[in-house]
mmCIF file of C-alpha atoms and ligand atoms in Angstrom:
data_model
loop_
_atom_site.group_PDB
_atom_site.id
_atom_site.type_symbol
_atom_site.label_atom_id
_atom_site.label_comp_id
_atom_site.label_asym_id
_atom_site.label_seq_id
_atom_site.Cartn_x
_atom_site.Cartn_y
_atom_site.Cartn_z
ATOM 1 C CA MET A 633 15.375 -6.031 -5.921
ATOM 2 C CA LYS A 634 16.981 -2.659 -5.042
ATOM 3 C CA ILE A 635 17.324 -1.824 -1.178
ATOM 4 C CA LEU A 636 17.923 1.455 0.185
ATOM 5 C CA LYS A 637 18.708 1.743 3.754
ATOM 6 C CA VAL A 638 17.959 5.031 5.165
ATOM 7 C CA LYS A 639 18.788 6.692 8.527
ATOM 8 C CA ASP A 640 15.347 7.889 9.501
ATOM 9 C CA TYR A 641 11.612 8.492 8.508
ATOM 10 C CA GLU A 642 12.190 12.047 7.071
ATOM 11 C CA GLN A 643 14.676 10.262 4.377
ATOM 12 C CA LEU A 644 12.463 7.529 3.808
ATOM 13 C CA SER A 645 9.544 9.823 3.068
ATOM 14 C CA GLU A 646 11.894 12.240 0.902
ATOM 15 C CA ILE A 647 12.927 9.526 -1.256
ATOM 16 C CA ALA A 648 9.637 7.570 -1.840
ATOM 17 C CA ALA A 649 7.879 11.125 -2.558
ATOM 18 C CA ASP A 650 10.630 11.894 -5.235
ATOM 19 C CA LEU A 651 10.428 8.370 -6.709
ATOM 20 C CA ILE A 652 6.403 9.096 -7.075
ATOM 21 C CA ALA A 653 6.969 12.404 -8.311
ATOM 22 C CA LYS A 654 9.384 11.320 -10.985
ATOM 23 C CA GLN A 655 7.014 8.900 -12.187
ATOM 24 C CA ILE A 656 3.856 11.556 -12.295
ATOM 25 C CA LYS A 657 6.296 13.932 -14.039
ATOM 26 C CA GLU A 658 7.321 11.435 -16.826
ATOM 27 C CA LYS A 659 4.174 10.130 -17.120
ATOM 28 C CA PRO A 660 1.244 12.552 -16.182
ATOM 29 C CA THR A 661 -1.391 9.833 -16.983
ATOM 30 C CA SER A 662 0.208 7.527 -14.687
ATOM 31 C CA VAL A 663 -1.825 4.671 -12.624
ATOM 32 C CA LEU A 664 -0.565 4.650 -9.104
ATOM 33 C CA GLY A 665 -1.401 1.780 -6.459
ATOM 34 C CA LEU A 666 -1.664 3.200 -3.426
ATOM 35 C CA ALA A 667 -1.024 1.927 0.306
ATOM 36 C CA THR A 668 -2.336 3.152 3.919
ATOM 37 C CA GLY A 669 -0.745 2.693 7.176
ATOM 38 C CA SER A 670 1.667 4.957 9.079
ATOM 39 C CA SER A 671 5.068 4.325 6.733
ATOM 40 C CA PRO A 672 3.401 6.256 3.829
ATOM 41 C CA VAL A 673 2.079 9.114 5.726
ATOM 42 C CA GLY A 674 5.294 11.043 5.172
ATOM 43 C CA THR A 675 5.711 10.183 1.763
ATOM 44 C CA TYR A 676 2.092 11.648 1.084
ATOM 45 C CA GLN A 677 2.761 14.839 2.990
ATOM 46 C CA LYS A 678 5.794 15.752 0.713
ATOM 47 C CA LEU A 679 4.229 14.675 -2.272
ATOM 48 C CA ALA A 680 1.339 17.056 -1.574
ATOM 49 C CA ALA A 681 3.772 19.705 -0.994
ATOM 50 C CA MET A 682 5.205 19.395 -4.373
ATOM 51 C CA LYS A 683 2.043 20.646 -6.166
ATOM 52 C CA LEU A 684 2.405 18.400 -8.888
ATOM 53 C CA ASP A 685 -0.515 18.101 -11.423
ATOM 54 C CA PHE A 686 -2.456 14.974 -10.482
ATOM 55 C CA SER A 687 -5.462 15.900 -12.803
ATOM 56 C CA ASN A 688 -4.751 13.070 -14.977
ATOM 57 C CA VAL A 689 -3.434 10.463 -12.802
ATOM 58 C CA LEU A 690 -5.518 7.323 -11.843
ATOM 59 C CA THR A 691 -5.036 5.680 -8.570
ATOM 60 C CA PHE A 692 -6.330 2.468 -7.227
ATOM 61 C CA ASN A 693 -6.035 1.834 -3.531
ATOM 62 C CA LEU A 694 -4.517 -1.508 -2.234
ATOM 63 C CA ASP A 695 -7.041 -2.619 0.385
ATOM 64 C CA GLU A 696 -10.132 -1.505 2.515
ATOM 65 C CA TYR A 697 -11.587 -2.764 5.475
ATOM 66 C CA CYS A 698 -15.201 -4.616 5.113
ATOM 67 C CA GLY A 699 -18.053 -2.991 6.994
ATOM 68 C CA LEU A 700 -16.765 0.575 7.311
ATOM 69 C CA SER A 701 -18.124 3.576 5.543
ATOM 70 C CA ASN A 702 -16.116 5.882 3.696
ATOM 71 C CA ASP A 703 -16.894 8.516 6.406
ATOM 72 C CA ASN A 704 -15.530 6.253 9.392
ATOM 73 C CA PRO A 705 -12.232 7.877 10.289
ATOM 74 C CA GLN A 706 -10.784 4.430 10.449
ATOM 75 C CA SER A 707 -11.592 3.707 6.873
ATOM 76 C CA TYR A 708 -8.786 3.732 4.165
ATOM 77 C CA TYR A 709 -10.891 5.779 2.198
ATOM 78 C CA PHE A 710 -11.115 8.527 4.662
ATOM 79 C CA PHE A 711 -7.390 8.145 5.368
ATOM 80 C CA MET A 712 -6.759 8.889 1.667
ATOM 81 C CA MET A 713 -8.855 11.959 1.677
ATOM 82 C CA GLU A 714 -7.214 13.149 4.870
ATOM 83 C CA ASN A 715 -3.600 12.392 3.959
ATOM 84 C CA LEU A 716 -3.395 12.748 0.438
ATOM 85 C CA PHE A 717 -6.459 13.339 -1.989
ATOM 86 C CA LYS A 718 -7.935 16.566 -0.363
ATOM 87 C CA HIS A 719 -4.478 18.413 -0.633
ATOM 88 C CA ILE A 720 -3.772 17.608 -4.406
ATOM 89 C CA ASN A 721 -5.870 18.577 -7.578
ATOM 90 C CA ILE A 722 -6.917 14.561 -8.534
ATOM 91 C CA PRO A 723 -10.569 14.367 -9.635
ATOM 92 C CA LYS A 724 -12.559 12.348 -7.251
ATOM 93 C CA GLY A 725 -13.716 9.913 -10.258
ATOM 94 C CA ASN A 726 -9.889 9.175 -10.883
ATOM 95 C CA THR A 727 -9.388 7.586 -7.440
ATOM 96 C CA HIS A 728 -10.699 3.980 -6.673
ATOM 97 C CA PHE A 729 -10.895 1.710 -3.835
ATOM 98 C CA PRO A 730 -11.759 -2.180 -3.738
ATOM 99 C CA SER A 731 -14.954 -2.898 -2.172
ATOM 100 C CA GLU A 732 -17.387 -5.921 -1.225
ATOM 101 C CA ASN A 733 -19.442 -4.791 -4.296
ATOM 102 C CA ASN A 734 -16.666 -4.379 -6.901
ATOM 103 C CA CYS A 735 -13.650 -6.799 -5.918
ATOM 104 C CA ASP A 736 -14.510 -9.110 -8.877
ATOM 105 C CA LYS A 737 -14.149 -6.412 -11.167
ATOM 106 C CA TYR A 738 -11.421 -4.549 -9.479
ATOM 107 C CA ASP A 739 -8.315 -6.336 -11.337
ATOM 108 C CA ASP A 740 -10.303 -5.987 -14.616
ATOM 109 C CA GLN A 741 -10.585 -2.210 -13.998
ATOM 110 C CA ILE A 742 -6.844 -1.737 -13.116
ATOM 111 C CA ALA A 743 -5.828 -3.711 -16.423
ATOM 112 C CA ARG A 744 -8.309 -1.749 -18.348
ATOM 113 C CA ALA A 745 -6.733 1.524 -17.034
ATOM 114 C CA GLY A 746 -3.309 -0.082 -18.598
ATOM 115 C CA ARG A 747 -1.904 -1.539 -15.301
ATOM 116 C CA VAL A 748 -0.308 -0.010 -12.308
ATOM 117 C CA ASP A 749 2.614 1.844 -13.393
ATOM 118 C CA LEU A 750 3.955 2.292 -9.781
ATOM 119 C CA GLN A 751 2.859 0.480 -6.572
ATOM 120 C CA LEU A 752 3.609 1.962 -3.209
ATOM 121 C CA LEU A 753 3.346 -0.777 -0.493
ATOM 122 C CA GLY A 754 3.629 -1.138 3.156
ATOM 123 C CA ILE A 755 4.617 -4.187 4.997
ATOM 124 C CA GLY A 756 2.805 -5.813 7.916
ATOM 125 C CA SER A 757 4.417 -7.118 11.036
ATOM 126 C CA ASN A 758 3.787 -10.849 9.668
ATOM 127 C CA GLY A 759 5.099 -9.950 6.078
ATOM 128 C CA HIS A 760 1.501 -8.983 4.752
ATOM 129 C CA ILE A 761 1.363 -6.728 1.715
ATOM 130 C CA GLY A 762 -1.951 -5.111 1.058
ATOM 131 C CA PHE A 763 -3.925 -7.495 3.530
ATOM 132 C CA ASN A 764 -2.711 -10.625 2.003
ATOM 133 C CA GLU A 765 -1.949 -12.593 4.947
ATOM 134 C CA PRO A 766 0.519 -15.457 5.572
ATOM 135 C CA ASP A 767 -0.942 -18.672 3.899
ATOM 136 C CA GLN A 768 -0.422 -22.014 2.403
ATOM 137 C CA VAL A 769 -0.697 -20.369 -0.972
ATOM 138 C CA PHE A 770 -0.371 -17.094 -2.656
ATOM 139 C CA HIS A 771 -3.868 -15.560 -3.894
ATOM 140 C CA ASN A 772 -3.973 -13.698 -7.087
ATOM 141 C CA LYS A 773 -6.996 -11.935 -7.269
ATOM 142 C CA THR A 774 -8.553 -8.905 -5.195
ATOM 143 C CA ARG A 775 -10.895 -10.321 -2.925
ATOM 144 C CA VAL A 776 -12.221 -10.547 0.595
ATOM 145 C CA VAL A 777 -9.932 -11.770 3.382
ATOM 146 C CA GLU A 778 -9.959 -12.711 6.807
ATOM 147 C CA LEU A 779 -7.427 -10.991 8.613
ATOM 148 C CA ALA A 780 -4.723 -12.767 10.644
ATOM 149 C CA GLN A 781 -5.346 -12.255 14.501
ATOM 150 C CA SER A 782 -2.044 -10.575 14.976
ATOM 151 C CA THR A 783 -3.155 -8.090 12.249
ATOM 152 C CA ILE A 784 -6.290 -7.637 14.211
ATOM 153 C CA GLU A 785 -4.389 -6.830 17.189
ATOM 154 C CA ALA A 786 -2.013 -4.408 15.654
ATOM 155 C CA ASN A 787 -4.729 -2.384 14.055
ATOM 156 C CA ALA A 788 -6.419 -2.294 17.447
ATOM 157 C CA ARG A 789 -4.651 1.032 18.581
ATOM 158 C CA PHE A 790 -6.571 2.820 16.015
ATOM 159 C CA PHE A 791 -10.152 1.873 17.305
ATOM 160 C CA GLU A 792 -12.170 2.793 20.403
ATOM 161 C CA LYS A 793 -13.112 -0.814 21.503
ATOM 162 C CA PRO A 794 -11.226 -4.146 20.565
ATOM 163 C CA GLY A 795 -14.851 -5.199 19.410
ATOM 164 C CA ASP A 796 -14.700 -2.416 16.744
ATOM 165 C CA VAL A 797 -11.622 -3.872 14.946
ATOM 166 C CA PRO A 798 -12.990 -5.271 11.802
ATOM 167 C CA LYS A 799 -12.037 -8.977 10.911
ATOM 168 C CA THR A 800 -12.354 -8.950 7.367
ATOM 169 C CA ALA A 801 -10.949 -6.790 4.612
ATOM 170 C CA ILE A 802 -10.769 -6.500 0.913
ATOM 171 C CA SER A 803 -7.445 -6.647 -0.529
ATOM 172 C CA MET A 804 -5.657 -6.655 -3.794
ATOM 173 C CA GLY A 805 -4.307 -9.875 -4.710
ATOM 174 C CA ILE A 806 -0.637 -10.977 -4.840
ATOM 175 C CA GLY A 807 -1.000 -11.417 -8.472
ATOM 176 C CA THR A 808 -2.353 -8.062 -8.795
ATOM 177 C CA ILE A 809 0.334 -6.302 -6.888
ATOM 178 C CA MET A 810 2.914 -8.377 -9.029
ATOM 179 C CA ALA A 811 1.284 -7.099 -12.242
ATOM 180 C CA ALA A 812 2.609 -3.364 -11.258
ATOM 181 C CA LYS A 813 5.458 -2.115 -13.560
ATOM 182 C CA LYS A 814 7.281 -0.731 -10.596
ATOM 183 C CA ILE A 815 6.815 -1.361 -6.946
ATOM 184 C CA ILE A 816 8.263 0.619 -3.981
ATOM 185 C CA LEU A 817 7.964 -0.843 -0.372
ATOM 186 C CA VAL A 818 8.546 1.806 2.476
ATOM 187 C CA ALA A 819 9.007 0.445 5.939
ATOM 188 C CA ASP A 820 9.690 2.640 8.989
ATOM 189 C CA ALA A 821 12.275 1.222 11.738
ATOM 190 C CA ASP A 822 9.605 -0.769 13.399
ATOM 191 C CA LYS A 823 9.471 -2.917 10.664
ATOM 192 C CA PHE A 824 13.256 -3.691 10.748
ATOM 193 C CA ASP A 825 12.772 -7.201 11.909
ATOM 194 C CA ILE A 826 10.401 -8.377 9.329
ATOM 195 C CA ILE A 827 12.329 -6.639 6.583
ATOM 196 C CA GLN A 828 15.246 -8.493 7.578
ATOM 197 C CA LYS A 829 13.452 -11.665 7.178
ATOM 198 C CA MET A 830 12.274 -10.777 3.944
ATOM 199 C CA MET A 831 15.751 -10.208 2.638
ATOM 200 C CA ASN A 832 16.252 -14.037 2.959
ATOM 201 C CA PRO A 833 15.748 -15.041 -0.705
ATOM 202 C CA VAL A 834 13.427 -17.932 0.388
ATOM 203 C CA VAL A 835 10.074 -17.112 -1.367
ATOM 204 C CA SER A 836 7.092 -18.330 0.583
ATOM 205 C CA PRO A 837 3.428 -17.590 0.831
ATOM 206 C CA GLN A 838 4.129 -17.646 4.743
ATOM 207 C CA LEU A 839 5.983 -14.238 4.402
ATOM 208 C CA PRO A 840 3.650 -12.798 1.584
ATOM 209 C CA ALA A 841 6.334 -9.944 0.764
ATOM 210 C CA SER A 842 8.979 -12.514 0.073
ATOM 211 C CA ILE A 843 7.291 -12.738 -3.576
ATOM 212 C CA LEU A 844 8.664 -9.269 -4.301
ATOM 213 C CA HIS A 845 12.172 -11.145 -4.968
ATOM 214 C CA TYR A 846 10.421 -12.209 -8.245
ATOM 215 C CA HIS A 847 9.490 -8.790 -9.236
ATOM 216 C CA PRO A 848 11.652 -6.984 -12.274
ATOM 217 C CA ASP A 849 11.766 -3.387 -10.981
ATOM 218 C CA CYS A 850 10.909 -3.557 -6.852
ATOM 219 C CA THR A 851 12.549 -1.073 -4.413
ATOM 220 C CA ILE A 852 12.593 -1.567 -0.943
ATOM 221 C CA ILE A 853 13.013 1.325 1.383
ATOM 222 C CA TYR A 854 13.835 0.945 5.157
ATOM 223 C CA VAL A 855 15.007 2.787 8.059
ATOM 224 C CA THR A 856 17.758 0.904 9.611
ATOM 225 C CA THR A 857 18.109 0.635 13.537
ATOM 226 C CA SER A 858 21.845 0.542 13.299
HETATM 227 C C1 GLP B 159 -2.036 -1.979 7.235
HETATM 228 C C2 GLP B 159 -2.414 -2.216 5.611
HETATM 229 C C3 GLP B 159 -1.007 -2.585 4.902
HETATM 230 C C4 GLP B 159 0.007 -1.931 5.467
HETATM 231 C C5 GLP B 159 0.393 -2.259 6.814
HETATM 232 C C6 GLP B 159 1.497 -1.565 7.561
HETATM 233 O O1 GLP B 159 -2.076 -3.484 7.430
HETATM 234 N N1 GLP B 159 -3.373 -2.998 5.239
HETATM 235 O O2 GLP B 159 -1.240 -2.137 3.761
HETATM 236 O O3 GLP B 159 1.306 -2.070 4.771
HETATM 237 O O4 GLP B 159 -0.947 -1.855 7.705
HETATM 238 O O5 GLP B 159 1.144 -0.467 8.202
HETATM 239 P P1 GLP B 159 2.400 0.638 8.930
HETATM 240 O O6 GLP B 159 2.792 1.306 7.493
HETATM 241 O O7 GLP B 159 1.328 1.366 9.682
HETATM 242 O O8 GLP B 159 3.104 -0.316 9.646
#
């Protein structure tokens, strides 16, 4: 695992965007795994400003809430459109999102695309990646998941009423994520504590991101508070 400590969000976004741009330039038909959340927003802004050719890139998003339509501003579909897709030349048909209808087929679809070349990840305060919450075991496949109470509370800031916050989501599995050829995890300063815990090389499904210690090409970029 490669660790890059950076001084601020700007630098975090710049380094992550440069790594993704390098991937696309080296392989214009790259398959990207994409994340939502506040940590990757700056990365997407910088990437969009680079005016790269995304016309042959395929993307697979990590997760999506259950029960939110694409035009709901809190859906991850809407997030990706606003923060990246509408600013680049990617054909709509090249972008993919897991849903309750396709979750059984999502992993096969990714495998058929030749596996994810580069997977971008954020991390939840409880150590989740995608929406793989702390559990007794690591779950391999894309599936519907129950969100942890702490995740529901963390997500409440984006919704008008607490009752609007989805309690279930569809998430790529840990196996799906680990099958990516390269992984980059970005974490802003508010994730400093969980990043420190994750550095401890004890791999446990109670801290899902700890599995990344076993990935052969994983880079963690995080903002240090010291
Ligand atoms: C959500 C997403 C995760 C993301 C996390 C962190 O829970 N499902 O994939 O990693 O948010 O978000 P942020 O970057 O806003 O801290």
